[in-house]
Amino acid sequence: MELQIPVATIAVALLVALQVNQIWASSADGSAPIYKNPHYSVEARVKDLLARMTLEEKIGQMTQIERENASTAVVQKYLIGSVLSGGGSVPAPQASVGLWQSTVSSFQNGALATRLGIPIIYGIDAVHGHNNVYGATIFPHNVGLGATRDPDLVRRIGEATALEVRATGIPYVFAPCIAVCRDPRWGRCYESYSEDPILVKSLTDVILGLQGTPPAEHKAGQPFVKDGSHVAACAKHYVGDGGTQNGINEGNTVISYRDLKRIHLAPYIDALAKGVSTVMVSYSSFNGEKMHANHFLITRMLKTHLKFKGFVISDWQGIDKISTPPFSNYTYSVLTSINAGIDMVMVPYDYVNFINNLTTLVKTGYIQQNRIDDAVKRILGVKFTAGLFDLPFSNSVPGSVLGEASHRSLAREAVRKSLVLLKNGKDLHSPLLPLSKTAPKILVAGSHANNLGYQAGGWTITWQGGSGNTTIEILLWLAGTTIFQAITGTVSASTQVVYEESPDVNFAKGGGFSYAIVVVGEPPYAETFGDSTNLTITSQGVQTIENVCSTVKCVVVIISGRPVVVEPYLPIIDALVAAWLPGTEGQGVTDVIFGDYNFEGKLPRTWFRTVEQLPLNVGDKHYDPLFPYGFGLRTGVSRRLTTAKFTRSSSFH
């Protein structure tokens, strides 16, 4: 068979070879320069390469641009150091593994064709699996993983996610979020494992899964990536993002420095000890000062005191929001953010303006050359550590791992371990759960029962996620199981399963149902779009609870990214389950409610009575929740067990 090689590929290869020959010729003995030689240490290779770089090449390394604005030519012309896919940014709908790989490789070809051949590092949000990518395994969001209290499970999820990300040619993820959410009104609360910093600290083991476990002699703060089946991780959002007043996204965290360290900084200590490669700065402010401008917390605390040696990256257009109003004084924003200690700037769109501003600021002395060198040294260090100079094309993981059966089984395990049983029976002697698989006729109702988009939540296929009426739902449907589908696959063949999304009272009352499963909750959202002052489920969901549970024995399954108002409806509900945002594996829910597995989850957040109580966290004075932090009932594994045991895990405080 004759091998057909595209002309463009040959041209790029020849150009790369020419550039390499030019660099080798610059060495005294004609041998490969130190930075091209894998036998030298990372420190030696960085030092050698940095000494060869021009200011233009250094500033290019500090620039990260969006995929939709990137091309082989752009990367080569502007010497771009990094490309990213933002939420929903894909090469094409239902893009294949091969298309993802070729897209990333096209940008890499542009980088390798530059004078020094410095590879790009491509980054993507992979916050509950490889969530931008069609066919990937979608794990529960972090709040659900917090309910599992299982560091080993989270580590294994990190491993699976890293494999699926690497399979698409990507070596860098903007995860994990290690925020400590102190107010559920925050629209990103589901990205946080818990309100308790000690629980969040324990679940930073996800970094060990994403990057691999460092050797015992590894120094805290030093980046680590084990091999080509792992990725560089990013701890975010530094620091205090989960503590803003009234839970306002990108708001102001008003707190003492002592409490900032105790609550919000604590998980970063663990992340650095585990070798996290990068840290992303928060949009939020600390006592009125924008974090993207905070030299003390970025440079003095993170880099100097905590000895972090990886690179610090901005959030999406994060430096633009330093000024008041945002985007009003870009030169000031560039000056302030770089001098504060940000090394790589996420400039999705106007990267030419950023490059020109930063170049001028350095040449006029407003930003010192040593600040630029520090930034580039850190960026290069992560690239060398991740193996990008030696293997710039991530092709060591087969595409078949994307959504493979073992990963879906792991996600299913995570779902069942994350479920928190809040109520079981009108009294302790009359539990409803576990449900019978052989009931003659059952009702399944609710807007979230048969909707994978709602089940997965935000940051799924697109930034905001989607519902059953969107392309997102169609894409997920091909690669997941709704709770309704899981129910029909669990009960006996003789059981009649009736699905009615919004039944009225008469339908529920006259249907002759043995019991009803009502699945309701919040619509999908991300970031500011999720900020809420009332924390209610949809009005349709409330109506469904009232219509069904007032006439039929019912278990209500809440699909939400946080605790929501349920106290008014609690008297008519027989059993109540918090399922959080479980992702694509709906069978994890039925595994537990039908009694094949026990309930294990414990509340990672305090479940309030009314929003007027907020913020309300374990350890507060006048702590009077509906369900306390750590609450969770249990049912026996055996289906014959008819008594539920009340258990409350001890507080971390």
C-alpha atoms as one frame of an Amber mdcrd trajectory, in Angstrom:
protein
   0.000   0.000   0.000   1.369   3.407  -0.925   1.501   5.825   1.999  -0.118
   9.172   1.199   1.324  12.087   3.175  -0.360  15.495   2.804   1.815  18.139
   1.176   1.097  20.561   4.036   2.405  18.046   6.564   5.616  17.596   4.565
   6.090  21.351   4.332   5.680  21.810   8.085   8.091  18.935   8.791  10.730
  20.446   6.500  10.322  23.835   8.126  10.645  22.341  11.599  13.762  20.448
  10.503  15.251  23.668   9.141  14.595  25.503  12.417  16.134  22.654  14.417
  19.235  22.641  12.209  19.622  26.389  12.692  19.486  25.999  16.479  21.899
  23.076  16.496  24.306  25.039  14.327  24.309  27.756  16.977  25.853  25.334
  19.488  29.624  25.431  19.715  30.121  21.811  18.680  27.089  21.503  16.413
  25.298  19.200  18.871  21.723  19.637  20.070  21.302  22.556  22.469  20.742
  21.695  26.096  17.053  22.550  26.017  16.519  19.971  23.268  18.321  17.257
  25.201  16.083  15.183  27.520  19.094  13.951  29.487  19.494  17.343  31.153
  17.436  18.470  34.133  14.361  20.636  33.708  16.201  23.502  35.411  19.152
  23.292  33.007  16.911  23.099  29.967  14.853  26.088  31.084  17.964  28.145
  31.770  19.435  27.328  28.365  16.243  28.117  26.464  15.481  31.308  28.373
  18.921  32.673  27.499  18.190  32.192  23.788  14.803  33.956  23.782  13.966
  37.450  22.575  11.451  39.671  24.354   8.955  38.945  21.590   9.304  35.202
  22.135   8.953  35.564  25.890   5.783  37.629  25.682   4.332  35.119  23.225
   4.807  32.422  25.861   2.777  34.486  28.322  -0.181  34.668  25.916  -3.036
  32.161  25.835  -5.644  32.541  23.072  -8.974  30.871  22.275  -9.173  28.007
  19.781 -11.676  29.827  17.574  -9.192  32.678  17.075  -6.132  30.483  16.668
  -4.571  28.940  13.580  -1.244  27.449  12.613  -0.258  30.786  11.117  -1.357
  32.853  14.128   0.523  30.645  16.576   3.648  30.875  14.439   3.450  34.607
  13.725   2.764  35.744  17.294   4.834  33.006  18.985   1.806  32.015  21.072
   2.550  29.942  24.146  -0.878  28.430  24.816  -4.271  27.813  23.235  -7.475
  26.933  25.077 -10.984  25.711  24.503 -13.450  27.676  26.591 -16.795  26.194
  27.625 -18.446  24.798  24.503 -15.515  25.626  22.227 -15.154  22.587  19.955
 -13.743  21.949  16.473 -17.199  20.791  15.341 -20.398  19.419  16.897 -19.857
  15.774  17.825 -16.162  16.227  17.025 -14.358  12.895  16.897 -11.211  12.069
  18.826  -9.326  12.296  15.551 -10.627  15.786  14.830  -9.657  16.958  18.311
  -6.174  15.527  17.865  -5.682  17.097  14.452  -6.940  20.465  15.713  -4.479
  20.534  18.597  -1.711  19.232  16.337  -2.306  22.011  13.798  -1.606  24.626
  16.466   1.375  22.638  17.684   2.793  22.575  14.172   2.719  26.363  14.143
   4.623  26.499  17.421   7.234  23.969  16.334   7.841  25.916  13.131   9.063
  28.975  15.056  12.761  29.775  15.493  13.109  27.959  18.809  10.328  25.422
  18.322   8.751  25.957  21.744   5.580  23.834  21.934   2.228  25.246  22.969
   0.356  23.859  25.955  -3.318  23.365  25.072  -5.764  23.753  27.952  -9.430
  22.888  28.454 -12.025  22.874  31.229 -12.483  19.273  32.388 -14.359  19.914
  35.612 -16.514  16.764  35.787 -14.911  14.583  33.202 -13.875  15.752  29.724
 -17.086  17.752  29.667 -16.627  19.686  26.414 -16.289  16.523  24.378 -18.982
  14.403  22.790 -18.920  10.825  24.039 -16.864  11.547  27.152 -17.765  10.213
  30.584 -19.586  12.898  32.580 -18.972  12.423  36.292 -20.952  14.039  39.115
 -20.056  17.656  39.786 -17.795  18.353  42.750 -20.580  18.976  45.262 -21.728
  15.389  44.738 -18.181  14.091  45.090 -17.970  16.007  48.345 -20.933  13.979
  49.589 -18.969  10.763  48.992 -16.120  11.838  51.305 -13.972   9.401  49.341
 -10.499  10.684  48.348  -9.609   7.451  46.566 -12.743   7.641  44.422 -11.911
  11.216  43.480  -8.336  10.200  42.626  -9.616   7.464  40.330 -11.943   9.948
  38.644  -8.927  12.195  38.090  -7.070   9.304  36.447  -9.958   8.494  34.130
 -10.440  12.140  33.215  -6.736  12.540  32.423  -6.839   9.554  30.072  -9.882
  10.874  28.208  -8.345  14.344  27.912  -5.015  12.983  26.671  -6.850  10.836
  24.128  -7.999  14.042  22.417  -4.435  15.386  22.246  -4.749  17.800  25.172
  -2.150  17.912  27.994  -3.596  20.543  30.369  -6.872  20.944  32.280  -8.356
  23.862  34.206  -9.218  21.661  37.165  -9.707  21.047  40.011 -11.789  23.813
  41.537 -10.831  23.781  45.210 -13.051  26.643  46.264 -14.652  26.473  49.699
 -18.216  27.605  48.993 -19.589  29.349  52.064 -22.882  30.545  50.545 -25.046
  28.383  48.249 -26.416  31.494  46.552 -23.144  31.494  44.592 -23.665  30.221
  41.042 -20.482  28.159  41.159 -21.211  26.388  44.433 -21.568  23.016  42.701
 -17.949  23.336  41.561 -16.926  23.273  45.246 -16.603  20.030  47.171 -17.810
  21.468  50.451 -18.263  24.385  52.816 -15.634  22.748  55.046 -11.981  23.345
  54.147 -10.842  20.094  55.713 -13.103  18.063  53.433 -11.981  20.107  50.422
  -8.336  19.532  51.415  -8.857  15.766  51.512 -10.363  15.725  48.026  -7.405
  17.498  46.441  -6.311  13.892  45.858  -7.958  14.400  42.468  -4.645  16.071
  41.553  -2.861  12.763  42.142  -5.212  11.195  39.623  -4.871  13.940  37.033
  -1.092  14.349  37.260   0.063  11.125  38.884   1.484  10.668  42.367   4.839
  12.412  42.918   7.720  10.455  44.464   8.320  10.740  48.194  11.217  13.165
  47.725   9.126  15.576  45.673   9.261  19.144  46.967   5.985  20.916  47.726
   5.289  23.644  45.186   7.236  21.965  42.390   5.072  21.020  39.356   4.712
  17.321  38.603   3.296  15.356  35.669   4.076  11.656  35.772   3.860  10.708
  32.095   1.913  10.950  28.861  -1.210   9.379  30.341  -1.558  12.246  32.807
  -2.155  15.972  32.429  -1.009  19.208  34.029  -3.657  20.328  36.510  -4.780
  23.786  37.639  -5.964  24.599  41.167  -8.591  27.342  41.037  -9.714  30.012
  41.770  -7.060  31.611  43.941  -8.194  32.703  46.473 -11.479  33.294  48.338
 -13.813  32.816  45.378 -16.250  30.834  47.521 -16.521  33.453  50.234 -17.980
  36.485  48.480 -20.661  38.559  50.157 -24.142  37.186  49.463 -22.605  34.561
  47.201 -22.239  37.005  44.322 -20.065  35.597  41.554 -16.877  37.612  41.027
 -17.823  39.557  44.152 -15.943  40.748  47.214 -14.763  38.396  49.961 -14.816
  40.441  53.156 -12.923  38.456  55.735  -9.918  38.694  58.019  -6.583  37.544
  56.650  -6.496  34.880  59.345  -9.835  33.435  58.209  -8.820  33.688  54.555
  -5.864  31.430  55.335  -7.867  29.092  57.566 -10.796  28.600  55.204  -9.907
  29.481  51.623  -6.127  29.176  51.382  -5.944  25.850  53.228  -6.728  23.583
  50.227  -3.951  25.239  48.201  -1.384  24.058  50.736  -2.413  20.487  49.966
  -2.601  21.117  46.227   0.966  22.427  46.175   2.174  19.495  48.264   0.689
  17.168  45.639   2.559  18.878  42.818  -0.179  20.885  41.113   1.354  22.480
  38.025  -0.607  25.716  37.720  -2.868  27.988  39.739  -5.681  30.107  38.290
  -6.482  33.460  39.879 -10.042  34.318  40.927 -12.186  37.073  39.455 -13.205
  37.966  42.990 -11.741  40.575  45.336 -10.285  40.224  48.816 -11.457  43.072
  51.027 -11.966  45.276  47.982  -8.757  44.460  46.092  -9.106  42.485  42.872
  -7.282  39.177  43.111  -5.865  39.664  39.605  -4.094  42.746  41.017  -3.116
  41.331  44.406   0.704  41.258  44.534   0.764  40.220  48.186  -1.347  37.078
  47.751   0.022  36.051  44.344   3.715  36.855  44.625   4.539  37.141  48.302
   2.207  34.428  49.606   1.849  31.888  46.781   5.201  32.181  45.047   7.537
  33.261  47.839   6.087  31.981  51.110   4.472  28.802  49.763   7.299  28.300
  47.245   5.048  27.592  44.273   7.218  27.016  41.181   4.530  26.399  38.578
   2.855  29.179  36.637  -0.023  31.420  37.650  -2.686  31.915  35.001  -5.452
  34.497  34.783  -9.095  33.580  34.316 -10.932  34.289  31.041 -10.430  38.037
  30.399  -9.658  38.222  34.102  -7.186  41.085  33.858  -9.703  43.170  31.874
 -11.908  43.307  34.964  -9.298  44.906  37.217 -10.372  48.382  36.139 -13.622
  50.052  37.139 -15.664  49.756  35.046 -14.276  46.549  33.513 -12.470  46.828
  30.157 -12.003  50.592  30.616  -8.210  50.855  31.026  -6.452  47.939  29.405
  -2.894  49.225  29.712  -3.369  49.645  33.453  -4.856  46.146  33.651  -1.859
  44.599  31.876   0.606  46.537  34.012  -1.070  45.722  37.315  -1.737  42.045
  36.667   1.751  41.191  35.405   3.420  43.081  38.250   1.077  41.322  40.687
   2.601  38.033  39.563   0.351  36.587  36.853   2.513  34.615  34.419   0.162
  33.545  31.650  -2.803  35.660  30.592  -5.957  34.159  29.156  -6.602  36.571
  26.294  -9.248  34.753  24.278  -9.825  37.495  21.724  -7.660  40.634  21.500
  -4.274  39.000  21.921  -2.516  41.469  19.601  -3.513  44.327  21.894  -2.213
  42.404  24.911   1.106  41.627  23.224   1.584  45.226  22.101   0.704  46.660
  25.521   2.975  44.279  27.405   5.852  44.885  24.988   5.563  48.650  25.410
   5.351  48.394  29.196   8.563  46.351  29.303  10.457  48.569  26.867   9.458
  51.694  28.805  10.497  50.163  32.129   7.087  49.944  33.775   7.475  46.157
  33.914  10.951  44.850  34.658  12.670  42.267  32.477  13.192  40.000  35.483
   9.401  39.840  36.008   9.026  38.629  32.415  11.850  36.130  32.878  10.247
  34.775  36.047   6.951  34.250  34.234   8.510  32.540  31.232  10.761  30.370
  33.391   7.676  29.045  35.162   5.776  28.420  31.926   8.697  26.613  30.337
   9.204  24.587  33.499   5.648  23.225  33.309   6.023  22.476  29.600   9.247
  20.546  30.185   7.727  18.742  33.173   4.702  17.737  31.094   7.027  16.288
  28.442   5.900  18.633  25.696   9.384  19.337  24.352  10.128  15.643  23.921
   6.625  14.508  22.890   4.799  17.611  21.652   1.949  15.582  20.140  -0.131
  13.797  22.759  -0.797  10.468  21.071   0.150   7.914  23.713  -3.449   7.277
  24.834  -5.827   5.499  22.425  -9.049   7.248  21.463 -11.030   4.216  22.570
 -10.707   5.280  26.229 -13.184   8.117  25.670 -16.340   7.076  27.500 -15.113
   3.502  27.905 -17.110   1.055  30.002 -14.761   1.104  32.996 -14.998   4.887
  33.199 -18.796   4.805  33.029 -18.792   2.168  35.746 -16.640   4.482  37.850
 -19.062   7.354  37.258 -21.954   5.104  38.270 -20.106   4.229  41.473 -19.598
   7.931  42.146 -23.301   8.646  41.657 -24.473   6.011  44.093 -21.914   7.055
  46.715 -22.938  10.706  46.363 -26.648  10.235  47.072 -27.773  11.627  50.424
 -30.949  10.262  51.982 -32.624  13.139  53.825 -35.942  11.497  54.725 -37.300
   7.949  54.589 -40.915   7.533  55.600 -43.441   9.684  57.391 -41.980   8.151
  60.555 -38.989   5.956  61.371 -41.156   2.840  61.469 -42.613   3.226  57.958
 -39.722   3.664  55.511 -40.463   3.870  51.799 -36.964   2.982  50.645 -35.714
   0.709  49.316 -38.382   0.581  46.618 -39.865  -2.679  45.394 -38.765  -3.793
  41.933 -41.888  -5.903  41.517 -44.634  -3.353  42.235 -47.518  -3.745  39.769
 -47.622  -0.129  38.594 -45.454   2.906  39.342 -45.405   6.545  38.309 -42.285
   8.428  37.251 -42.780  12.198  37.124 -40.881  15.460  37.058 -38.973  17.676
  34.659 -35.632  16.088  35.541 -36.600  12.417  35.296 -35.890  11.995  31.606
 -33.542  14.860  30.788 -29.801  14.236  30.591 -29.018  17.914  30.156 -30.669
  18.738  33.473 -29.065  15.681  35.051 -25.552  16.756  34.039 -25.862  20.483
  34.812 -23.684  23.355  33.646 -20.271  22.919  32.054 -21.593  20.046  29.945
 -21.041  20.156  26.167 -21.505  23.932  26.445 -20.667  26.480  29.110 -24.189
  26.765  30.537 -25.305  23.199  29.842 -28.750  22.611  28.337 -32.116  20.907
  28.519 -33.938  18.183  26.635 -34.907  20.578  23.866 -31.367  21.350  22.787
 -28.563  19.772  20.833 -26.833  19.186  24.165 -29.532  16.749  25.169 -29.300
  14.924  21.857 -25.544  14.582  22.225 -25.778  13.344  25.790 -28.612  10.983
  24.986 -26.288   9.015  22.767 -23.835   8.545  25.606 -25.720   8.333  28.884
 -28.732   7.058  30.813 -31.500   9.184  32.297 -32.983   8.293  35.664 -36.227
   7.280  33.941 -34.338   4.971  31.588 -32.494   3.514  34.567 -35.801   2.870
  36.357 -37.278   1.012  33.391 -34.138  -1.096  33.211 -34.244  -1.941  36.931
 -37.814  -2.959  37.741 -39.253  -6.322  36.789 -40.735  -6.962  33.371 -44.150
  -7.261  34.989 -44.028  -3.745  36.483 -45.899  -1.130  34.484 -43.879   2.110
  34.452 -45.886   5.218  33.601 -43.968   8.389  32.774 -45.789  11.713  32.989
 -43.612  14.801  33.312 -46.252  17.077  34.918 -49.243  15.025  36.080 -52.237
  16.723  37.643 -53.794  15.600  40.906 -56.483  13.491  39.269 -53.968  11.636
  37.126 -51.853  10.782  40.146 -54.797   9.907  42.364 -56.664   7.748  39.886
 -53.756   5.852  38.412 -53.576   2.990  40.889 -49.872   3.530  41.461 -48.000
   1.585  44.133 -45.625   4.514  44.533 -44.218   7.461  42.589 -40.694   8.623
  41.839 -40.611  12.398  41.381 -37.401  13.853  39.947 -37.235  17.656  40.030
 -34.700  20.402  40.660 -32.817  23.333  39.199 -32.248  24.059  35.496 -28.614
  24.021  34.345 -26.444  27.101  34.870 -22.844  28.195  35.209 -21.094  31.078
  36.952 -23.079  34.337  37.295 -26.123  32.849  35.569 -26.462  30.576  38.583
 -26.389  33.275  41.257 -29.705  33.034  43.117 -31.359  34.929  45.933 -34.240
  32.465  46.416 -32.703  28.997  45.808 -35.937  27.381  44.689 -36.543  24.504
  42.343 -38.599  25.270  39.248 -42.262  26.182  39.781 -43.170  23.189  37.632
 -41.226  21.009  40.052 -43.061  22.391  43.060 -46.400  21.751  41.387 -45.422
  18.186  40.528 -44.457  17.470  44.147 -47.761  18.845  45.391 -49.884  17.023
  42.808 -48.203  13.645  43.177 -47.056  13.425  46.780 -50.388  14.556  48.197
 -52.048  11.457  46.707 -49.400   8.747  46.184 -46.533   7.471  48.289 -43.558
   9.248  46.763 -39.809   9.535  46.805 -38.577  12.926  45.617 -35.136  13.041
  44.016 -33.664  16.544  43.920 -31.301  17.339  41.031 -29.453  20.493  42.036
 -26.037  22.018  42.451 -26.695  22.996  46.067 -29.279  22.807  48.829 -32.602
  24.336  47.805 -35.827  25.262  49.592 -37.687  22.048  50.490 -39.083  22.597
  53.997 -42.562  23.712  52.847 -43.097  20.436  50.956 -41.403  18.078  53.403
 -44.602  16.995  55.263 -46.160  15.447  52.141 -42.960  13.788  50.925 -42.390
  10.191  52.049 -38.715   9.969  51.069 -36.290  12.675  49.976 -32.960  12.155
  48.188 -30.342  14.754  47.281 -28.763  13.551  44.027 -26.846  16.763  43.213
 -25.789  16.874  39.528 -25.025  13.208  38.862 -23.943  13.349  35.214 -24.635
  10.764  32.543 -24.915   7.606  34.635 -28.493   7.579  35.913 -28.226   3.938
  36.944 -26.262   5.109  39.972 -29.506   6.557  41.342 -31.561   3.420  40.788
 -28.784   1.243  42.221 -29.488   2.834  45.582 -33.177   3.722  45.685 -34.065
   0.135  44.739 -31.746  -1.257  47.401 -28.940  -2.919  45.450 -26.551  -0.620
  47.304 -26.822   1.258  50.567 -27.041   5.026  50.871 -23.591   6.290  51.850
 -23.590  10.027  51.114 -23.309  12.686  53.814 -24.178  16.315  53.268 -21.093
  18.271  52.181 -23.066  21.444  52.789 -25.490  22.652  55.411 -29.098  22.379
  54.191 -30.786  25.582  55.309 -34.415  26.089  56.270 -34.883  29.473  54.598
 -32.642  31.718  52.523 -32.914  34.358  55.209 -30.533  32.214  57.293 -27.718
  32.462  54.723 -24.822  32.281  54.881 -25.066  29.323  57.258 -22.097  27.018
  57.804 -21.209  24.319  60.284 -19.640  25.836  63.373 -21.599  29.096  63.128
 -23.314  30.529  66.172 -27.086  29.993  66.173 -26.666  27.048  63.811 -30.228
  25.889  63.083 -30.361  24.083  59.730 -33.058  21.883  58.269 -30.400  19.183
  57.819 -26.952  19.709  59.364 -23.613  19.350  57.649 -22.711  15.658  57.577
 -26.331  14.458  57.782 -27.353  11.317  55.926 -29.732   8.447  56.637 -28.948
   4.876  55.732 -30.975   1.928  54.550 -29.805  -1.650  54.754 -28.281  -3.295
  51.706 -30.719  -6.162  52.014 -34.077  -5.432  50.373 -35.755  -7.123  53.334
 -34.506  -4.496  55.751 -37.370  -2.164  56.613 -35.840   0.115  59.207 -33.686
   3.124  58.491 -30.887   4.101  60.816 -30.284   7.733  61.560 -26.587   8.570
  61.295 -24.799  11.866  61.430 -21.131  12.081  60.648 -19.060  14.034  63.110
 -18.281  17.599  62.150 -14.825  18.453  60.883 -14.781  21.367  63.289
